[in-house]
CSV table of C-alpha atoms in Angstrom, one decimal:
chain,number,residue,atom,x,y,z
A,1,MET,CA,0.0,0.0,0.0
A,2,SER,CA,1.4,3.4,-0.9
A,3,ASN,CA,1.6,6.3,1.5
A,4,TYR,CA,-1.2,7.9,-0.4
A,5,ASN,CA,-3.5,4.9,0.0
A,6,LEU,CA,-2.8,4.6,3.7
A,7,GLU,CA,-3.5,8.2,4.2
A,8,THR,CA,-6.7,8.0,2.2
A,9,LYS,CA,-7.9,4.9,4.1
A,10,LEU,CA,-7.2,6.4,7.5
A,11,TRP,CA,-8.9,9.7,6.6
A,12,SER,CA,-12.0,7.7,5.5
A,13,VAL,CA,-12.3,6.1,8.9
A,14,ALA,CA,-13.4,9.6,10.1
A,15,ASP,CA,-16.5,9.2,7.9
A,16,GLU,CA,-18.0,7.2,10.7
A,17,LEU,CA,-18.0,10.2,13.0
A,18,ARG,CA,-18.6,13.1,10.6
A,19,GLY,CA,-22.0,14.6,11.2
A,20,ASN,CA,-21.9,13.7,14.9
A,21,MET,CA,-19.3,16.2,15.8
A,22,ASP,CA,-16.9,18.8,14.3
A,23,ALA,CA,-13.4,18.0,13.1
A,24,ASN,CA,-11.7,19.4,16.2
A,25,GLU,CA,-13.6,16.8,18.3
A,26,TYR,CA,-13.6,13.7,16.1
A,27,LYS,CA,-9.8,14.0,15.6
A,28,ASN,CA,-9.4,13.0,19.2
A,29,TYR,CA,-11.1,9.7,18.6
A,30,ILE,CA,-9.5,8.9,15.2
A,31,LEU,CA,-6.0,9.8,16.3
A,32,GLY,CA,-6.5,8.1,19.7
A,33,PHE,CA,-7.6,4.8,18.3
A,34,ILE,CA,-4.8,4.8,15.7
A,35,PHE,CA,-2.4,5.3,18.5
A,36,TYR,CA,-3.9,2.6,20.7
A,37,ARG,CA,-3.8,0.1,17.8
A,38,TYR,CA,-0.2,1.1,17.1
A,39,LEU,CA,0.9,0.6,20.7
A,40,SER,CA,-0.9,-2.7,20.9
A,41,GLU,CA,0.5,-4.2,17.7
A,42,LYS,CA,3.9,-2.9,18.3
A,43,GLN,CA,4.0,-4.6,21.7
A,44,GLU,CA,2.5,-7.9,20.4
A,45,LYS,CA,5.0,-8.0,17.5
A,46,THR,CA,8.0,-7.2,19.7
A,47,ILE,CA,7.1,-9.9,22.2
A,48,ASN,CA,6.2,-12.5,19.6
A,49,LYS,CA,9.5,-11.9,17.9
A,50,ALA,CA,11.4,-12.4,21.2
A,51,LEU,CA,9.5,-15.7,21.7
A,52,GLU,CA,9.9,-16.9,18.2
A,53,ASP,CA,12.8,-19.4,18.9
A,54,ASP,CA,10.6,-21.0,21.6
A,55,ASN,CA,7.8,-21.3,19.1
A,56,LEU,CA,5.5,-19.3,21.4
A,57,THR,CA,3.4,-16.2,21.2
A,58,PHE,CA,2.5,-13.5,23.7
A,59,LYS,CA,-1.0,-14.9,24.2
A,60,ASP,CA,0.5,-18.4,24.7
A,61,VAL,CA,2.6,-17.4,27.7
A,62,GLN,CA,0.0,-15.5,29.8
A,63,LYS,CA,-0.5,-18.5,32.1
A,64,ASP,CA,3.2,-19.1,32.6
A,65,THR,CA,4.0,-16.7,35.4
A,66,VAL,CA,7.7,-16.7,35.1
A,67,ILE,CA,7.9,-16.1,31.3
A,68,TYR,CA,5.0,-13.6,31.5
A,69,GLU,CA,6.8,-11.5,34.1
A,70,VAL,CA,10.0,-11.5,31.9
A,71,VAL,CA,8.1,-10.3,28.8
A,72,GLN,CA,6.3,-7.7,30.8
A,73,LYS,CA,9.5,-6.3,32.2
A,74,ASP,CA,11.1,-6.4,28.8
A,75,SER,CA,8.2,-4.6,27.2
A,76,LEU,CA,8.4,-1.8,29.8
A,77,SER,CA,12.1,-1.4,29.3
A,78,LYS,CA,12.0,-1.4,25.5
A,79,LEU,CA,8.7,0.3,24.8
A,80,GLY,CA,7.8,2.1,28.0
A,81,TYR,CA,4.4,0.6,28.5
A,82,PHE,CA,2.6,-2.8,28.8
A,83,ILE,CA,-0.9,-4.0,27.7
A,84,THR,CA,-2.2,-7.3,29.0
A,85,PRO,CA,-3.4,-9.8,26.4
A,86,GLU,CA,-7.2,-9.4,27.1
A,87,LEU,CA,-6.9,-5.7,26.4
A,88,LEU,CA,-4.9,-5.8,23.2
A,89,PHE,CA,-6.4,-4.3,20.1
A,90,SER,CA,-6.6,-7.8,18.4
A,91,THR,CA,-8.6,-9.1,21.4
A,92,ILE,CA,-11.0,-6.1,21.3
A,93,ILE,CA,-11.6,-6.7,17.6
A,94,GLU,CA,-12.5,-10.4,18.3
A,95,LYS,CA,-15.1,-9.1,20.7
A,96,THR,CA,-16.6,-6.8,18.1
A,97,ASP,CA,-17.0,-9.8,15.8
A,98,GLU,CA,-19.2,-11.3,18.5
A,99,GLU,CA,-21.0,-7.9,18.9
A,100,GLU,CA,-19.9,-7.7,22.5
A,101,PHE,CA,-19.9,-4.5,24.6
A,102,ILE,CA,-16.3,-3.2,24.3
A,103,LEU,CA,-16.4,0.3,25.8
A,104,ASP,CA,-15.4,-0.8,29.3
A,105,ASP,CA,-12.5,-2.9,27.9
A,106,LEU,CA,-11.3,0.0,25.8
A,107,GLN,CA,-11.3,2.3,28.8
A,108,LYS,CA,-9.4,-0.3,30.8
A,109,ALA,CA,-6.8,-0.6,28.0
A,110,PHE,CA,-6.3,3.2,27.9
A,111,ASN,CA,-5.9,3.3,31.7
A,112,GLN,CA,-3.5,0.4,31.6
A,113,ILE,CA,-1.2,2.1,29.2
A,114,THR,CA,-0.9,5.0,31.6
A,115,ASN,CA,-0.7,2.9,34.8
A,116,SER,CA,1.8,0.5,33.4
A,117,SER,CA,4.4,3.3,33.0
A,118,GLN,CA,3.9,4.7,36.5
A,119,GLY,CA,7.1,4.7,38.5
A,120,THR,CA,9.2,4.1,35.4
A,121,GLU,CA,11.3,6.4,33.3
A,122,SER,CA,8.5,6.6,30.7
A,123,GLN,CA,5.7,7.7,33.0
A,124,ASP,CA,5.6,11.3,31.8
A,125,ASP,CA,5.5,10.2,28.2
A,126,PHE,CA,2.4,7.9,28.6
A,127,SER,CA,0.4,9.5,31.4
A,128,ASN,CA,-3.2,10.5,30.5
A,129,LEU,CA,-2.6,10.2,26.7
A,130,PHE,CA,-6.2,9.1,26.0
A,131,GLU,CA,-8.1,11.5,28.3
A,132,ASP,CA,-9.6,13.3,25.3
A,133,VAL,CA,-11.2,10.1,24.0
A,134,GLU,CA,-14.6,10.3,25.7
A,135,LEU,CA,-16.1,6.8,25.1
A,136,ASN,CA,-19.4,7.8,26.8
A,137,SER,CA,-20.0,11.0,24.9
A,138,SER,CA,-23.6,11.6,24.0
A,139,LYS,CA,-22.4,12.7,20.6
A,140,LEU,CA,-21.6,9.1,19.9
A,141,GLY,CA,-25.2,8.0,20.7
A,142,LYS,CA,-28.0,8.5,23.2
A,143,THR,CA,-27.5,5.1,25.0
A,144,PRO,CA,-24.4,3.1,25.9
A,145,ASP,CA,-25.4,0.5,23.3
A,146,GLU,CA,-25.6,3.2,20.6
A,147,GLN,CA,-22.2,4.6,21.7
A,148,ASN,CA,-20.7,1.0,21.7
A,149,ASP,CA,-22.1,0.4,18.2
A,150,LYS,CA,-20.5,3.6,16.9
A,151,ILE,CA,-17.1,3.0,18.4
A,152,SER,CA,-17.2,-0.7,17.2
A,153,LYS,CA,-17.7,0.5,13.6
A,154,VAL,CA,-14.8,2.9,13.9
A,155,ILE,CA,-12.3,0.4,15.2
A,156,ARG,CA,-13.5,-2.4,12.8
A,157,LYS,CA,-12.9,0.0,9.9
A,158,LEU,CA,-9.5,0.8,11.3
A,159,ASN,CA,-8.7,-2.9,11.6
A,160,GLU,CA,-9.2,-3.3,7.8
A,161,ILE,CA,-6.1,-1.1,7.2
A,162,ASP,CA,-2.6,-2.6,7.1
A,163,PHE,CA,-0.3,-0.4,9.3
A,164,LYS,CA,2.8,-2.0,7.7
A,165,LEU,CA,4.6,-2.3,11.1
A,166,ASP,CA,6.7,-5.1,9.8
A,167,GLU,CA,8.6,-2.9,7.3
A,168,ASP,CA,12.0,-1.9,8.4
A,169,GLU,CA,12.7,1.8,8.9
A,170,SER,CA,9.1,2.4,8.1
A,171,ASP,CA,8.0,5.9,8.8
A,172,ILE,CA,4.9,5.3,6.7
A,173,LEU,CA,2.4,5.3,9.6
A,174,GLY,CA,4.0,8.3,11.3
A,175,ASP,CA,3.8,10.3,8.0
A,176,ALA,CA,0.2,9.2,7.5
A,177,TYR,CA,-0.5,10.3,11.1
A,178,GLU,CA,1.1,13.7,10.3
A,179,TYR,CA,-1.1,13.9,7.2
A,180,LEU,CA,-4.2,13.3,9.3
A,181,ILE,CA,-3.2,16.0,11.7
A,182,GLY,CA,-2.9,18.4,8.7
A,183,GLN,CA,-6.3,17.3,7.4
A,184,PHE,CA,-8.0,17.8,10.7
A,185,ALA,CA,-6.3,21.2,11.0
A,186,SER,CA,-7.6,22.2,7.5
A,187,SER,CA,-11.2,21.1,8.6
A,188,ALA,CA,-11.0,22.7,12.0
A,189,GLY,CA,-10.5,26.2,10.7
A,190,LYS,CA,-9.6,28.8,13.3
A,191,LYS,CA,-9.1,26.2,16.1
A,192,ALA,CA,-6.4,24.6,14.0
A,193,GLY,CA,-3.8,27.2,14.5
A,194,GLU,CA,-3.0,26.1,18.0
A,195,PHE,CA,-1.8,22.6,17.0
A,196,TYR,CA,-0.5,22.7,13.5
A,197,THR,CA,2.1,24.6,11.4
A,198,PRO,CA,1.7,24.1,7.6
A,199,GLN,CA,4.4,21.7,6.4
A,200,GLU,CA,5.9,24.2,4.0
A,201,VAL,CA,6.6,26.7,6.7
A,202,SER,CA,8.0,23.9,9.0
A,203,THR,CA,10.3,22.9,6.2
A,204,ILE,CA,11.8,26.4,5.9
A,205,LEU,CA,12.5,26.6,9.6
A,206,ALA,CA,13.9,23.1,9.7
A,207,ARG,CA,16.2,23.6,6.8
A,208,ILE,CA,17.5,26.9,8.2
A,209,VAL,CA,18.3,25.5,11.7
A,210,THR,CA,20.0,22.4,10.2
A,211,LEU,CA,22.2,24.2,7.6
A,212,ASN,CA,25.7,22.7,7.5
A,213,LYS,CA,24.8,20.3,10.3
A,214,ASP,CA,25.3,16.5,10.0
A,215,ARG,CA,23.5,16.0,13.3
A,216,LEU,CA,21.9,17.9,16.1
A,217,LYS,CA,22.3,17.0,19.7
A,218,SER,CA,19.0,18.7,20.6
A,219,VAL,CA,16.1,20.7,19.2
A,220,TYR,CA,13.5,22.6,21.2
A,221,ASP,CA,10.1,24.2,20.6
A,222,PRO,CA,8.6,26.1,23.5
A,223,THR,CA,5.1,26.1,21.8
A,224,CYS,CA,5.4,22.7,20.2
A,225,GLY,CA,1.7,22.0,19.3
A,226,SER,CA,1.4,18.5,17.8
A,227,GLY,CA,5.2,18.3,17.6
A,228,SER,CA,5.2,18.5,13.8
A,229,LEU,CA,7.9,21.2,13.7
A,230,LEU,CA,10.3,19.2,15.9
A,231,LEU,CA,9.8,16.1,13.8
A,232,ARG,CA,10.3,18.1,10.6
A,233,VAL,CA,13.8,19.1,11.8
A,234,SER,CA,14.6,15.4,12.1
A,235,LYS,CA,13.7,15.0,8.4
A,236,GLU,CA,16.6,17.3,7.6
A,237,THR,CA,19.3,15.8,9.8
A,238,LYS,CA,19.8,13.3,12.6
A,239,VAL,CA,18.5,14.6,16.0
A,240,ALA,CA,19.6,13.0,19.2
A,241,ASP,CA,16.9,14.5,21.6
A,242,PHE,CA,13.7,16.4,21.2
A,243,TYR,CA,12.4,18.9,23.7
A,244,GLY,CA,9.1,20.8,23.8
A,245,GLN,CA,6.5,22.4,25.9
A,246,GLU,CA,2.8,22.9,25.0
A,247,LEU,CA,0.1,24.8,26.9
A,248,ASN,CA,-3.0,23.0,25.6
A,249,GLN,CA,-3.5,19.6,27.3
A,250,THR,CA,-5.1,18.0,24.2
A,251,THR,CA,-2.4,19.2,21.9
A,252,TYR,CA,0.2,18.1,24.4
A,253,ASN,CA,-1.2,14.5,24.2
A,254,LEU,CA,-1.1,14.7,20.4
A,255,ALA,CA,2.5,15.7,20.4
A,256,ARG,CA,3.6,12.7,22.5
A,257,MET,CA,1.6,10.4,20.3
A,258,ASN,CA,3.1,11.9,17.2
A,259,MET,CA,6.6,11.4,18.6
A,260,ILE,CA,6.1,7.7,19.4
A,261,LEU,CA,4.3,7.0,16.1
A,262,HIS,CA,7.4,8.4,14.3
A,263,GLY,CA,9.6,5.9,16.1
A,264,VAL,CA,11.1,8.4,18.6
A,265,ARG,CA,11.8,6.3,21.7
A,266,TYR,CA,10.3,7.5,25.0
A,267,ASN,CA,13.8,8.3,26.3
A,268,GLN,CA,14.6,10.5,23.3
A,269,PHE,CA,12.0,13.1,23.8
A,270,ASP,CA,11.0,15.3,26.7
A,271,ILE,CA,7.7,17.2,26.1
A,272,LYS,CA,6.1,19.0,29.0
A,273,GLN,CA,2.7,20.6,29.5
A,274,GLY,CA,2.4,24.2,30.6
A,275,ASP,CA,3.0,27.8,29.8
A,276,SER,CA,6.6,28.2,28.6
A,277,LEU,CA,6.7,31.9,29.5
A,278,GLU,CA,5.1,31.7,33.0
A,279,ASN,CA,6.3,28.2,34.0
A,280,PRO,CA,9.2,27.1,31.7
A,281,GLN,CA,10.1,23.4,32.1
A,282,HIS,CA,13.5,23.3,30.5
A,283,LEU,CA,15.1,26.5,31.9
A,284,ASN,CA,18.4,24.9,32.8
A,285,GLN,CA,19.1,23.5,29.4
A,286,LYS,CA,20.5,25.0,26.2
A,287,PHE,CA,19.6,23.7,22.7
A,288,GLU,CA,21.5,23.5,19.5
A,289,ALA,CA,18.3,24.3,17.4
A,290,VAL,CA,15.3,26.2,18.5
A,291,VAL,CA,12.2,26.5,16.3
A,292,ALA,CA,8.7,27.8,17.0
A,293,ASN,CA,5.5,29.1,15.6
A,294,PRO,CA,4.1,30.7,18.8
A,295,PRO,CA,0.5,32.1,18.9
A,296,PHE,CA,0.5,35.4,17.2
A,297,SER,CA,0.3,38.4,19.5
A,298,ALA,CA,-1.0,36.3,22.4
A,299,LYS,CA,-1.7,37.9,25.8
A,300,TRP,CA,0.6,37.3,28.7
A,301,SER,CA,0.9,38.7,32.2
A,302,SER,CA,3.9,41.0,31.5
A,303,SER,CA,4.2,40.9,35.3
A,304,LYS,CA,6.9,43.1,36.9
A,305,LYS,CA,8.4,40.0,38.5
A,306,PHE,CA,9.8,39.1,35.0
A,307,MET,CA,12.2,42.1,35.3
A,308,ASP,CA,14.1,39.8,37.7
A,309,ASP,CA,13.9,36.9,35.4
A,310,GLU,CA,17.3,36.4,33.5
A,311,ARG,CA,15.4,35.7,30.3
A,312,PHE,CA,13.9,39.2,30.2
A,313,GLY,CA,15.6,41.5,32.7
A,314,ALA,CA,18.6,42.7,30.6
A,315,TYR,CA,16.4,44.2,27.9
A,316,GLY,CA,15.1,46.9,30.2
A,317,LYS,CA,11.5,46.5,29.0
A,318,LEU,CA,9.0,43.7,28.9
A,319,ALA,CA,6.9,42.8,25.9
A,320,PRO,CA,3.4,44.4,26.3
A,321,LYS,CA,0.6,42.5,27.9
A,322,SER,CA,-1.4,42.3,24.7
A,323,LYS,CA,1.5,41.1,22.5
A,324,ALA,CA,3.8,38.3,23.8
A,325,ASP,CA,5.6,37.9,20.5
A,326,TYR,CA,8.9,39.4,21.8
A,327,ALA,CA,8.5,37.5,25.2
A,328,PHE,CA,8.7,34.3,23.2
A,329,VAL,CA,11.7,35.5,21.3
A,330,GLN,CA,13.5,36.5,24.5
A,331,HIS,CA,12.7,33.1,26.1
A,332,MET,CA,14.0,31.2,23.0
A,333,ILE,CA,17.2,33.3,22.9
A,334,TYR,CA,17.8,32.4,26.5
A,335,GLN,CA,17.5,28.7,25.7
A,336,LEU,CA,19.6,28.8,22.5
A,337,ASP,CA,23.1,27.4,22.7
A,338,GLU,CA,26.2,29.4,21.7
A,339,ASN,CA,26.6,27.4,18.4
A,340,GLY,CA,22.9,27.1,17.8
A,341,THR,CA,20.3,28.7,15.4
A,342,LEU,CA,16.8,29.9,16.2
A,343,ALA,CA,14.1,30.3,13.6
A,344,VAL,CA,10.7,31.6,14.6
A,345,VAL,CA,7.5,32.6,12.8
A,346,LEU,CA,6.0,35.9,14.0
A,347,PRO,CA,3.5,38.5,12.8
A,348,HIS,CA,4.8,41.4,10.7
A,349,GLY,CA,4.2,43.9,13.6
A,350,VAL,CA,7.3,42.8,15.4
A,351,LEU,CA,9.3,44.4,12.6
A,352,PHE,CA,8.2,48.0,13.3
A,353,ARG,CA,6.0,48.3,16.4
A,354,GLY,CA,7.2,51.0,18.8
A,355,ALA,CA,7.4,51.5,22.6
A,356,ALA,CA,8.7,48.4,24.5
A,357,GLU,CA,8.9,46.3,21.4
A,358,GLU,CA,11.1,48.8,19.7
A,359,LYS,CA,13.5,48.8,22.7
A,360,ILE,CA,13.7,45.0,22.7
A,361,ARG,CA,14.3,45.0,19.0
A,362,ARG,CA,17.0,47.6,19.3
A,363,TYR,CA,18.7,45.7,22.2
A,364,LEU,CA,18.8,42.4,20.1
A,365,ILE,CA,20.5,44.2,17.3
A,366,GLU,CA,22.6,47.0,18.9
A,367,GLU,CA,23.7,45.2,22.1
A,368,LYS,CA,23.6,41.5,21.1
A,369,ASN,CA,23.8,41.5,17.3
A,370,TYR,CA,21.9,38.2,17.3
A,371,LEU,CA,19.5,38.9,14.4
A,372,ASP,CA,20.7,37.2,11.2
A,373,ALA,CA,17.7,37.3,8.8
A,374,VAL,CA,14.2,38.7,8.2
A,375,ILE,CA,12.1,36.7,5.8
A,376,GLY,CA,8.7,38.0,4.7
A,377,LEU,CA,6.2,35.2,3.9
A,378,PRO,CA,3.1,35.3,1.6
A,379,LYS,CA,-0.2,36.2,3.2
A,380,ASN,CA,-2.8,33.6,4.0
A,381,ILE,CA,-0.6,30.5,4.4
A,382,PHE,CA,-1.6,29.7,8.0
A,383,TYR,CA,-4.8,28.0,9.2
A,384,GLY,CA,-7.2,30.3,10.9
A,385,THR,CA,-5.5,33.6,10.1
A,386,SER,CA,-4.6,35.6,7.0
A,387,ILE,CA,-2.3,38.2,8.7
A,388,PRO,CA,1.1,38.8,7.1
A,389,THR,CA,3.9,36.9,8.8
A,390,CYS,CA,7.6,36.7,8.8
A,391,ILE,CA,10.5,34.4,9.9
A,392,LEU,CA,13.2,35.8,12.1
A,393,VAL,CA,16.5,34.0,12.3
A,394,PHE,CA,18.8,34.5,15.3
A,395,LYS,CA,22.3,33.2,16.1
A,396,LYS,CA,24.6,34.0,19.0
A,397,CYS,CA,27.7,33.5,16.9
A,398,ARG,CA,27.0,34.9,13.5
A,399,GLU,CA,29.2,34.3,10.5
A,400,HIS,CA,28.1,37.5,8.9
A,401,ASP,CA,27.9,39.8,11.9
A,402,ASP,CA,28.2,43.1,10.0
A,403,ASN,CA,24.9,42.7,8.2
A,404,ILE,CA,21.3,41.3,8.2
A,405,ILE,CA,19.7,39.7,5.1
A,406,PHE,CA,16.2,40.7,4.2
A,407,ILE,CA,14.1,38.4,2.0
A,408,ASP,CA,10.7,39.4,0.6
A,409,ALA,CA,9.0,36.1,-0.4
A,410,SER,CA,5.5,37.6,-0.1
A,411,GLU,CA,4.8,37.3,-3.8
A,412,HIS,CA,6.3,33.8,-4.4
A,413,TYR,CA,3.5,31.3,-3.8
A,414,GLU,CA,0.8,29.3,-5.4
A,415,LYS,CA,-2.7,30.6,-5.0
A,416,ALA,CA,-5.1,27.9,-3.6
A,417,LYS,CA,-8.8,27.9,-3.0
A,418,ASN,CA,-8.8,28.5,0.8
A,419,GLN,CA,-5.1,29.0,1.5
A,420,ASN,CA,-2.0,30.0,-0.4
A,421,LYS,CA,0.8,27.5,-0.6
A,422,LEU,CA,4.5,27.7,-0.9
A,423,ARG,CA,5.8,25.5,-3.7
A,424,PRO,CA,9.0,23.5,-3.4
A,425,GLU,CA,10.8,26.0,-5.6
A,426,ASP,CA,9.6,28.8,-3.4
A,427,ILE,CA,11.0,27.1,-0.3
A,428,ASP,CA,14.3,26.3,-2.1
A,429,LYS,CA,14.6,29.9,-3.2
A,430,ILE,CA,14.2,31.2,0.4
A,431,VAL,CA,16.6,28.8,1.9
A,432,THR,CA,19.3,29.2,-0.8
A,433,THR,CA,19.0,33.0,-0.7
A,434,TYR,CA,19.5,32.9,3.1
A,435,ALA,CA,22.3,30.3,3.0
A,436,GLU,CA,24.3,32.1,0.2
A,437,ARG,CA,23.3,35.6,1.2
A,438,ASN,CA,22.3,36.4,-2.3
A,439,GLU,CA,21.1,39.8,-3.4
A,440,GLU,CA,18.3,39.9,-5.9
A,441,ASP,CA,16.4,42.9,-7.2
A,442,LYS,CA,12.9,43.0,-5.7
A,443,TYR,CA,13.5,39.9,-3.6
A,444,SER,CA,16.5,40.1,-1.2
A,445,HIS,CA,19.0,42.6,0.2
A,446,VAL,CA,22.0,42.2,2.5
A,447,ALA,CA,21.7,45.3,4.7
A,448,PRO,CA,24.8,46.5,6.5
A,449,LEU,CA,24.1,47.2,10.2
A,450,GLU,CA,24.6,50.9,9.5
A,451,GLU,CA,21.6,50.8,7.2
A,452,VAL,CA,19.4,49.3,9.9
A,453,ILE,CA,20.6,51.9,12.4
A,454,GLU,CA,19.8,54.7,9.8
A,455,ASN,CA,16.3,53.2,9.8
A,456,ASP,CA,16.1,53.5,13.6
A,457,TYR,CA,16.0,49.7,14.0
A,458,ASN,CA,12.8,49.6,12.0
A,459,LEU,CA,12.9,46.2,10.2
A,460,ASN,CA,9.9,46.7,7.9
A,461,ILE,CA,10.9,44.8,4.8
A,462,PRO,CA,9.9,47.5,2.2
A,463,ARG,CA,12.6,49.7,3.7
A,464,TYR,CA,15.2,47.3,2.5
A,465,VAL,CA,13.7,45.4,-0.4
A,466,ASP,CA,12.0,47.7,-2.9
A,467,THR,CA,9.3,45.7,-4.7
A,468,PHE,CA,7.6,48.8,-6.2
A,469,GLU,CA,6.7,48.1,-9.9
A,470,GLU,CA,6.5,51.2,-12.1
A,471,GLU,CA,3.4,51.4,-14.2
A,472,GLU,CA,3.8,51.4,-18.0
A,473,PRO,CA,3.9,55.0,-19.4
A,474,ILE,CA,0.7,56.0,-21.2
A,475,ASP,CA,0.9,57.0,-24.9
A,476,LEU,CA,-1.4,60.1,-25.0
A,477,ASP,CA,-1.6,60.2,-28.8
A,478,GLU,CA,-2.7,56.5,-28.9
A,479,LEU,CA,-5.3,57.2,-26.2
A,480,VAL,CA,-6.8,60.2,-28.3
A,481,ASP,CA,-6.9,57.9,-31.3
A,482,GLU,CA,-8.8,55.3,-29.3
A,483,LEU,CA,-11.3,57.9,-28.0
A,484,GLU,CA,-11.9,59.2,-31.6
A,485,GLN,CA,-12.5,55.7,-32.8
A,486,ILE,CA,-15.1,55.1,-30.0
A,487,GLU,CA,-16.8,58.4,-30.8
A,488,LYS,CA,-17.0,57.5,-34.5
A,489,GLU,CA,-18.6,54.1,-33.6
A,490,ILE,CA,-21.2,55.8,-31.4
A,491,GLN,CA,-22.1,58.2,-34.2
A,492,GLU,CA,-22.6,55.3,-36.6
A,493,VAL,CA,-24.9,53.4,-34.1
A,494,ASP,CA,-26.9,56.6,-33.5
A,495,ASP,CA,-27.4,57.2,-37.2
A,496,LYS,CA,-28.8,53.7,-37.6
A,497,ILE,CA,-31.2,54.2,-34.6
A,498,ILE,CA,-32.4,57.5,-36.1
A,499,GLU,CA,-32.9,55.8,-39.5
A,500,TYR,CA,-35.0,52.9,-38.0
A,501,CYS,CA,-37.1,55.4,-35.9
A,502,LYS,CA,-37.9,57.5,-39.0
A,503,GLU,CA,-39.2,54.3,-40.8
A,504,LEU,CA,-41.4,53.6,-37.8
A,505,GLY,CA,-42.6,57.2,-37.5
A,506,ILE,CA,-41.4,57.6,-33.9
A,507,ARG,CA,-39.1,60.1,-32.2
A,508,PRO,CA,-35.5,58.7,-32.0
A,509,PRO,CA,-34.1,58.3,-28.4
A,510,VAL,CA,-30.9,60.0,-29.4
A,511,ILE,CA,-29.6,63.4,-28.4
A,512,ARG,CA,-27.0,65.0,-30.7
A,513,ARG,CA,-24.3,66.8,-28.8
A,514,ASP,CA,-22.8,68.6,-31.8
């Protein structure tokens, strides 16, 4: 089965729930059940392979206490969780064949995945992963039997799909899962912005922070959503460890599932839940790559206590309460390692807004000289908002520390029905221009720092990249000829009308102006 077929089949499972609830709700069921089946089959295959030489299977050894305890311990060590045979996905499917009531067993299976990891190294990665899958929701049916019938149909349809877990180095299911998250984001409209960054934008950030790197020891996203941006970085180069923080509990669950489905072991990622500005969870660590698409102009406390916080205090001003954009930048710069690169998506306003934001912007350039690039993106490429956006790139040790490159990619995209899209060639052009610091008329400009200072640290892109197109000069003689021709044609039509009216003996509706 090709990736496309797998994606299409998985997306079609959602047909069972469409109409009962909106995309933002049914995504929790579909993504949750896919993840449960993945964990279940992964464990069963792993244990069966270990027992292969003894010609036994996992279900064969459940009555042999000694072997059973060994496989349980082994599963917890390798996978981070353990599911008992009667709660495996394959057992639940057998029960649906007999039209049995499965909701209680499903809930037990979800609880068991969480409880089995308690007290182990993996407990933070598996705790409460399924809390958004409400098996008794009235949206599934009025009675428990109706709810059971609906859920049984969904998981039976899911069971018809081959997850291809036997294939080596298979990232097929992980990529299909990512595709589904994107599809749900597209269907969810405004609610999608909080959990998904369009793949094209993720690719630009990922390629920039991995330039000239064979591997990264760490990548961090303080507003990691579903984790898609972190995983995109690993598509560009090898990443040893992933770190992230996400405020929304549902999205935090999604990020951990996404990591595991992409084959990232539980001890290779550390994703926390919470507000990374108010309650940062990785403050004592520095990261080689930092990427983010924080919520645009979000509110934050801007409390005076942050003037004593080493992330913000040195700037002399805090980002305003109504716009946390620069607070996220300050937080990420604090977490960036000396040899690292930071790439962040922000609204255009950060380039030119005054007051506290102007002071922070000036400090970053004048005192720190960390800003390496400003990249203007096309409008309407994000879910849920059409505001103009840009990417800022920061480095603590810049190779080109006497200039900043400005790229205006706002007119380089493919127009789509609901959203504009960056094409592969648009992405290549942005990354190549940044990497090679190319100058191109109406597209990019390498501005010496003196030029930025002359502009009072205002980074608005049109000040540096002139995209003004002069209009074609008008030929006045040609214009007069056209007007005379039009007048002549009007006269001819009027003459015909007058002639017809005379024949009919009526007054012609024509007024001669000469």
